[in-house]
C-alpha cells in the first residue's frame, strides 16, 4: 500500500513539474490557464485572462524580441482602453514568477491608475493555482515580493520625486508615458537602473499626446531603427469588441467606403466607428482610435489651426 502511495505522489509531482515547464515556456497558456482579471463589466466578477486579437500582437512582439535578443525593449503606440497594460503586466508577472530575482517597477500617469495596475498584479497572485502560488515576503500598497525566488514588484506614479531612481531593476512597465510631465527625467533614470542583460524588460505603453516629448522622440527613433527599442502600433479595429451589428441596408459614405477598402473593415466596424463619432466628433475619434501611429501623433497634438 505504501508503495502505491509513493508511486501516486511521484506521478503527481511529475505532472506538477510538467505543468510548470509548460507554463514557463508558453506565457499565453499560463495567462489563460492561471490568471484572473476583473473585466470592464464589473458585474461579471473575476474571469480568466483570455488574450484577445489585439493583445496577441503585443504578446507576439514580446515573445519574438525575447527569443531573438534575450531581452525586451518595446515601445507601443495604442488606442484607448486597449488592454495593453493588462497584457504587459501579465508578461512581467510571468517573468517574476518563473525567473528568480526579477525586480519589476510599474510607473503610471497618476496614483489611481498606478494602484489599479498594481492591484491587478496582486489579483494575479491571489488567484494563482495553489500548487504554483509563491509565499509572499512582503505585500502592501506599493510593494509585493516573493519569498522563495526573490522576485519583487514596486509601483510609483510619474509625479513622485525621482520614482525608482537609485534602485537596480530588471523590468519596467512605463504606462501612458506620453502624458508624464517629467517623462524625460524619469525615463532617463529608469533606463540607467536596468542593465541591457538577458531577461530584462522595458515596455513603454501609451496613447499619443502630440508630436513632441520624450515618448514621441523614442517612437521616432525606434521607427528609424535607431537604438534598441522596437516600435509597435496596434490599430483600434483589431480589438475584438469594437464592432456593432449594422442595420440592414447600411449606406456608407464615400469616406467610409474608402476606409473599408483600405483597412479591410466589415460593416460592423464601420457602424461602430460611426456611432463613436456621433457621440463625440471625427477629430476626437482620430485621437482616441487612430488608424495609424502618424495620425495619432498629429491628431493628439495641440494647435491653433484645424487639424483637418
Short mmCIF file of C-alpha atoms in Angstrom, two decimals:
data_model
loop_
_atom_site.label_atom_id
_atom_site.label_comp_id
_atom_site.label_asym_id
_atom_site.label_seq_id
_atom_site.Cartn_x
_atom_site.Cartn_y
_atom_site.Cartn_z
CA UNK A 1 0.00 0.00 0.00
CA UNK A 2 2.83 2.41 0.89
CA UNK A 3 4.47 1.69 -2.46
CA UNK A 4 1.23 2.63 -4.21
CA UNK A 5 1.03 5.90 -2.28
CA UNK A 6 4.64 6.71 -3.08
CA UNK A 7 4.04 5.95 -6.75
CA UNK A 8 0.98 8.23 -6.76
CA UNK A 9 2.97 11.05 -5.14
CA UNK A 10 5.71 10.62 -7.70
CA UNK A 11 3.24 10.77 -10.59
CA UNK A 12 1.61 13.88 -9.09
CA UNK A 13 4.99 15.58 -8.66
CA UNK A 14 5.99 14.77 -12.24
CA UNK A 15 2.69 16.18 -13.52
CA UNK A 16 3.23 19.33 -11.45
CA UNK A 17 6.72 19.81 -12.90
CA UNK A 18 5.36 19.19 -16.40
CA UNK A 19 2.71 21.90 -15.95
CA UNK A 20 5.33 24.28 -14.51
CA UNK A 21 7.61 23.85 -17.54
CA UNK A 22 4.66 24.18 -19.91
CA UNK A 23 3.55 27.47 -18.35
CA UNK A 24 7.11 28.77 -18.11
CA UNK A 25 7.71 28.20 -21.82
CA UNK A 26 4.28 29.33 -23.01
CA UNK A 27 3.21 32.66 -21.43
CA UNK A 28 -0.11 32.74 -23.26
CA UNK A 29 -1.08 29.31 -21.93
CA UNK A 30 -0.10 30.47 -18.44
CA UNK A 31 -2.22 33.62 -18.75
CA UNK A 32 -5.31 31.74 -19.89
CA UNK A 33 -4.90 28.79 -17.50
CA UNK A 34 -3.82 30.62 -14.35
CA UNK A 35 -4.53 34.37 -14.35
CA UNK A 36 -7.79 36.04 -13.37
CA UNK A 37 -8.87 39.64 -14.08
CA UNK A 38 -11.80 41.94 -13.43
CA UNK A 39 -13.30 42.84 -16.84
CA UNK A 40 -14.83 46.18 -17.92
CA UNK A 41 -18.23 44.77 -17.00
CA UNK A 42 -17.76 44.55 -13.22
CA UNK A 43 -20.95 42.51 -12.83
CA UNK A 44 -19.12 39.50 -14.30
CA UNK A 45 -16.70 39.34 -11.38
CA UNK A 46 -13.36 37.62 -11.85
CA UNK A 47 -12.86 35.94 -15.21
CA UNK A 48 -9.89 34.11 -16.82
CA UNK A 49 -7.47 36.31 -18.78
CA UNK A 50 -8.25 35.37 -22.37
CA UNK A 51 -5.83 37.02 -24.80
CA UNK A 52 -7.75 38.92 -27.49
CA UNK A 53 -6.67 39.57 -31.07
CA UNK A 54 -5.01 42.93 -30.36
CA UNK A 55 -3.24 41.66 -27.23
CA UNK A 56 -1.89 38.72 -29.24
CA UNK A 57 0.09 41.15 -31.39
CA UNK A 58 1.68 42.64 -28.27
CA UNK A 59 2.44 39.20 -26.85
CA UNK A 60 3.92 38.03 -30.15
CA UNK A 61 6.18 41.10 -30.25
CA UNK A 62 7.31 40.49 -26.67
CA UNK A 63 7.99 36.79 -27.23
CA UNK A 64 9.78 37.40 -30.53
CA UNK A 65 12.11 40.01 -29.12
CA UNK A 66 12.88 37.88 -26.08
CA UNK A 67 13.64 34.93 -28.37
CA UNK A 68 15.78 36.98 -30.76
CA UNK A 69 17.78 39.03 -28.26
CA UNK A 70 17.14 37.59 -24.80
CA UNK A 71 15.63 40.88 -23.59
CA UNK A 72 12.69 43.18 -24.39
CA UNK A 73 12.75 46.85 -25.33
CA UNK A 74 9.31 47.63 -26.77
CA UNK A 75 7.51 50.94 -27.30
CA UNK A 76 3.79 50.69 -28.07
CA UNK A 77 1.50 53.28 -29.65
CA UNK A 78 -2.10 52.39 -28.93
CA UNK A 79 -5.75 53.42 -28.82
CA UNK A 80 -7.87 53.98 -25.72
CA UNK A 81 -8.65 51.07 -23.40
CA UNK A 82 -6.69 48.60 -25.48
CA UNK A 83 -5.92 46.20 -22.63
CA UNK A 84 -2.18 46.51 -23.25
CA UNK A 85 -1.43 47.45 -19.64
CA UNK A 86 -3.08 44.15 -18.71
CA UNK A 87 -1.08 42.01 -21.13
CA UNK A 88 2.16 43.86 -20.29
CA UNK A 89 1.57 43.39 -16.56
CA UNK A 90 0.82 39.71 -17.11
CA UNK A 91 4.06 39.30 -19.08
CA UNK A 92 6.13 40.89 -16.32
CA UNK A 93 4.27 38.86 -13.67
CA UNK A 94 5.14 35.69 -15.62
CA UNK A 95 8.78 36.74 -15.58
CA UNK A 96 8.74 37.39 -11.84
CA UNK A 97 7.11 34.05 -11.05
CA UNK A 98 9.17 31.76 -13.27
CA UNK A 99 12.54 33.55 -13.15
CA UNK A 100 14.03 34.38 -9.77
CA UNK A 101 15.33 37.76 -8.62
CA UNK A 102 13.18 39.73 -11.05
CA UNK A 103 12.97 43.33 -9.85
CA UNK A 104 9.92 44.91 -11.52
CA UNK A 105 8.83 48.54 -11.43
CA UNK A 106 5.47 49.85 -12.64
CA UNK A 107 5.14 53.59 -13.25
CA UNK A 108 1.92 55.16 -14.48
CA UNK A 109 0.46 58.59 -15.01
CA UNK A 110 -1.35 59.09 -11.70
CA UNK A 111 -1.97 57.39 -8.39
CA UNK A 112 -5.36 55.78 -9.24
CA UNK A 113 -4.04 54.25 -12.48
CA UNK A 114 -0.85 53.01 -10.85
CA UNK A 115 -2.78 51.46 -7.98
CA UNK A 116 -5.20 49.83 -10.43
CA UNK A 117 -2.37 48.20 -12.39
CA UNK A 118 -0.65 47.04 -9.21
CA UNK A 119 -3.94 45.71 -7.83
CA UNK A 120 -4.25 43.65 -11.00
CA UNK A 121 -0.85 42.07 -10.30
CA UNK A 122 -1.91 41.35 -6.72
CA UNK A 123 -5.03 39.66 -8.10
CA UNK A 124 -2.84 37.60 -10.43
CA UNK A 125 -1.02 36.30 -7.34
CA UNK A 126 -4.12 35.79 -5.17
CA UNK A 127 -5.93 33.71 -7.80
CA UNK A 128 -2.99 31.54 -8.87
CA UNK A 129 -3.39 27.76 -8.59
CA UNK A 130 -2.16 26.88 -5.12
CA UNK A 131 0.47 24.50 -6.49
CA UNK A 132 2.41 27.40 -8.03
CA UNK A 133 1.43 30.28 -5.74
CA UNK A 134 4.58 31.64 -4.07
CA UNK A 135 4.63 32.73 -0.45
CA UNK A 136 4.78 36.50 -0.12
CA UNK A 137 7.64 38.00 1.80
CA UNK A 138 6.07 41.46 1.67
CA UNK A 139 2.76 42.84 0.42
CA UNK A 140 1.45 46.38 0.81
CA UNK A 141 0.03 49.18 -1.33
CA UNK A 142 3.35 49.78 -3.11
CA UNK A 143 5.32 46.56 -2.98
CA UNK A 144 4.95 42.81 -3.34
CA UNK A 145 7.80 40.31 -3.09
CA UNK A 146 8.04 36.53 -3.45
CA UNK A 147 9.81 34.83 -0.56
CA UNK A 148 11.09 31.74 -2.39
CA UNK A 149 12.68 33.23 -5.50
CA UNK A 150 13.49 36.81 -4.50
CA UNK A 151 11.34 38.50 -7.16
CA UNK A 152 9.84 41.87 -6.26
CA UNK A 153 7.29 44.42 -7.55
CA UNK A 154 7.26 48.11 -6.78
CA UNK A 155 4.93 50.83 -8.03
CA UNK A 156 5.34 54.55 -8.48
CA UNK A 157 3.41 57.42 -10.00
CA UNK A 158 5.06 59.63 -12.59
CA UNK A 159 4.52 62.62 -10.33
CA UNK A 160 6.60 61.17 -7.49
CA UNK A 161 10.06 62.55 -6.77
CA UNK A 162 12.62 60.50 -8.72
CA UNK A 163 10.46 57.36 -8.97
CA UNK A 164 12.61 54.24 -8.99
CA UNK A 165 15.84 56.21 -9.15
CA UNK A 166 18.77 54.80 -7.23
CA UNK A 167 17.44 51.24 -7.44
CA UNK A 168 18.61 48.29 -9.51
CA UNK A 169 15.80 46.78 -11.56
CA UNK A 170 15.25 44.21 -14.30
CA UNK A 171 11.75 45.06 -15.58
CA UNK A 172 9.81 48.28 -16.21
CA UNK A 173 6.28 48.98 -17.37
CA UNK A 174 6.02 52.68 -18.24
CA UNK A 175 2.28 53.22 -18.70
CA UNK A 176 0.88 56.26 -20.57
CA UNK A 177 4.40 57.70 -20.71
CA UNK A 178 3.44 60.34 -23.30
CA UNK A 179 1.50 62.18 -20.58
CA UNK A 180 4.21 62.25 -17.90
CA UNK A 181 5.11 65.83 -17.02
CA UNK A 182 8.77 64.94 -16.37
CA UNK A 183 8.96 61.97 -18.69
CA UNK A 184 12.47 62.57 -19.99
CA UNK A 185 13.97 62.78 -16.49
CA UNK A 186 12.03 59.79 -15.18
CA UNK A 187 12.80 57.50 -18.10
CA UNK A 188 16.46 58.53 -18.15
CA UNK A 189 16.76 57.48 -14.52
CA UNK A 190 14.91 54.21 -15.08
CA UNK A 191 16.95 53.31 -18.16
CA UNK A 192 20.10 53.70 -16.07
CA UNK A 193 18.67 51.33 -13.43
CA UNK A 194 18.03 48.47 -15.89
CA UNK A 195 21.09 46.93 -17.49
CA UNK A 196 20.88 45.57 -21.02
CA UNK A 197 21.09 41.97 -19.89
CA UNK A 198 19.34 38.67 -20.56
CA UNK A 199 15.79 38.63 -19.25
CA UNK A 200 15.47 42.38 -18.75
CA UNK A 201 12.24 44.02 -19.93
CA UNK A 202 11.24 47.61 -20.67
CA UNK A 203 7.74 48.19 -22.07
CA UNK A 204 6.71 51.78 -22.83
CA UNK A 205 2.99 51.78 -23.44
CA UNK A 206 0.96 54.88 -24.30
CA UNK A 207 -1.64 56.64 -26.34
CA UNK A 208 -0.22 59.66 -28.15
CA UNK A 209 -0.05 63.18 -26.81
CA UNK A 210 1.16 65.28 -29.70
CA UNK A 211 4.30 65.29 -31.82
CA UNK A 212 6.64 66.32 -29.01
CA UNK A 213 8.15 65.00 -25.82
CA UNK A 214 10.31 62.05 -24.85
CA UNK A 215 7.73 59.41 -25.83
CA UNK A 216 7.40 60.87 -29.34
CA UNK A 217 11.19 61.13 -29.67
CA UNK A 218 11.66 57.50 -28.60
CA UNK A 219 8.96 56.38 -31.03
CA UNK A 220 10.58 58.25 -33.92
CA UNK A 221 14.00 56.77 -33.16
CA UNK A 222 12.51 53.29 -32.92
CA UNK A 223 10.74 53.66 -36.27
CA UNK A 224 14.01 54.75 -37.87
CA UNK A 225 15.82 51.76 -36.39
CA UNK A 226 17.92 53.94 -34.11
CA UNK A 227 18.69 52.42 -30.73
CA UNK A 228 17.33 49.17 -29.30
CA UNK A 229 13.61 49.89 -28.89
CA UNK A 230 11.24 48.19 -31.29
CA UNK A 231 8.06 50.09 -32.24
CA UNK A 232 4.60 48.51 -32.26
CA UNK A 233 1.41 50.24 -33.36
CA UNK A 234 -1.85 48.35 -32.99
CA UNK A 235 -4.94 49.91 -34.66
CA UNK A 236 -8.33 50.01 -32.95
CA UNK A 237 -10.11 47.77 -35.47
CA UNK A 238 -8.12 44.74 -34.26
CA UNK A 239 -9.94 44.94 -30.91
CA UNK A 240 -12.49 42.13 -30.97
CA UNK A 241 -15.22 44.09 -29.18
CA UNK A 242 -15.07 47.22 -31.35
CA UNK A 243 -17.93 46.27 -33.63
CA UNK A 244 -21.74 46.60 -33.65
CA UNK A 245 -24.47 44.81 -35.53
CA UNK A 246 -25.06 47.09 -38.53
CA UNK A 247 -28.66 47.83 -39.55
CA UNK A 248 -29.94 46.19 -42.73
CA UNK A 249 -29.10 48.16 -45.84
CA UNK A 250 -26.42 50.28 -44.18
CA UNK A 251 -25.44 53.01 -46.62
CA UNK A 252 -21.82 54.02 -46.31
CA UNK A 253 -20.40 57.39 -47.23
CA UNK A 254 -17.59 57.67 -49.76
CA UNK A 255 -15.14 58.23 -46.88
CA UNK A 256 -16.41 55.11 -45.10
CA UNK A 257 -16.13 53.04 -48.27
CA UNK A 258 -12.55 54.21 -48.68
CA UNK A 259 -11.71 53.27 -45.09
CA UNK A 260 -13.40 49.91 -45.50
CA UNK A 261 -11.29 49.16 -48.56
CA UNK A 262 -8.02 50.50 -47.15
CA UNK A 263 -8.22 48.75 -43.77
CA UNK A 264 -10.40 45.76 -44.67
CA UNK A 265 -13.17 46.73 -42.26
CA UNK A 266 -16.52 45.00 -42.10
CA UNK A 267 -19.88 46.73 -41.78
CA UNK A 268 -19.98 46.15 -38.02
CA UNK A 269 -16.70 48.04 -37.57
CA UNK A 270 -17.82 50.87 -39.85
CA UNK A 271 -21.06 51.18 -37.90
CA UNK A 272 -19.21 51.09 -34.54
CA UNK A 273 -16.95 53.90 -35.79
CA UNK A 274 -19.96 55.92 -36.93
CA UNK A 275 -21.67 55.59 -33.53
CA UNK A 276 -18.49 56.59 -31.66
CA UNK A 277 -18.11 59.67 -33.87
CA UNK A 278 -21.75 60.61 -33.25
CA UNK A 279 -21.01 60.57 -29.51
CA UNK A 280 -18.06 62.95 -29.83
CA UNK A 281 -16.58 64.14 -33.14
CA UNK A 282 -14.48 62.94 -36.05
CA UNK A 283 -11.36 64.64 -34.67
CA UNK A 284 -11.85 63.11 -31.22
CA UNK A 285 -12.27 59.66 -32.76
CA UNK A 286 -8.99 60.05 -34.66
CA UNK A 287 -7.28 60.99 -31.40
CA UNK A 288 -8.80 58.18 -29.35
CA UNK A 289 -8.87 55.48 -32.07
CA UNK A 290 -6.28 56.23 -34.76
CA UNK A 291 -5.76 54.15 -37.89
CA UNK A 292 -2.00 54.83 -37.90
CA UNK A 293 0.65 55.99 -35.45
CA UNK A 294 1.21 59.11 -37.55
CA UNK A 295 -2.47 60.02 -37.32
CA UNK A 296 -2.40 59.58 -33.55
CA UNK A 297 0.54 61.93 -33.06
CA UNK A 298 -0.84 64.61 -35.38
CA UNK A 299 -4.39 64.44 -34.06
CA UNK A 300 -3.44 64.43 -30.36
CA UNK A 301 -1.18 67.48 -30.65
CA UNK A 302 -2.46 70.94 -29.76
CA UNK A 303 -2.76 73.54 -32.49
CA UNK A 304 -4.46 76.89 -33.07
CA UNK A 305 -5.47 75.65 -36.54
CA UNK A 306 -7.90 72.96 -37.56
CA UNK A 307 -6.08 69.66 -37.97
CA UNK A 308 -8.18 68.84 -41.00
#
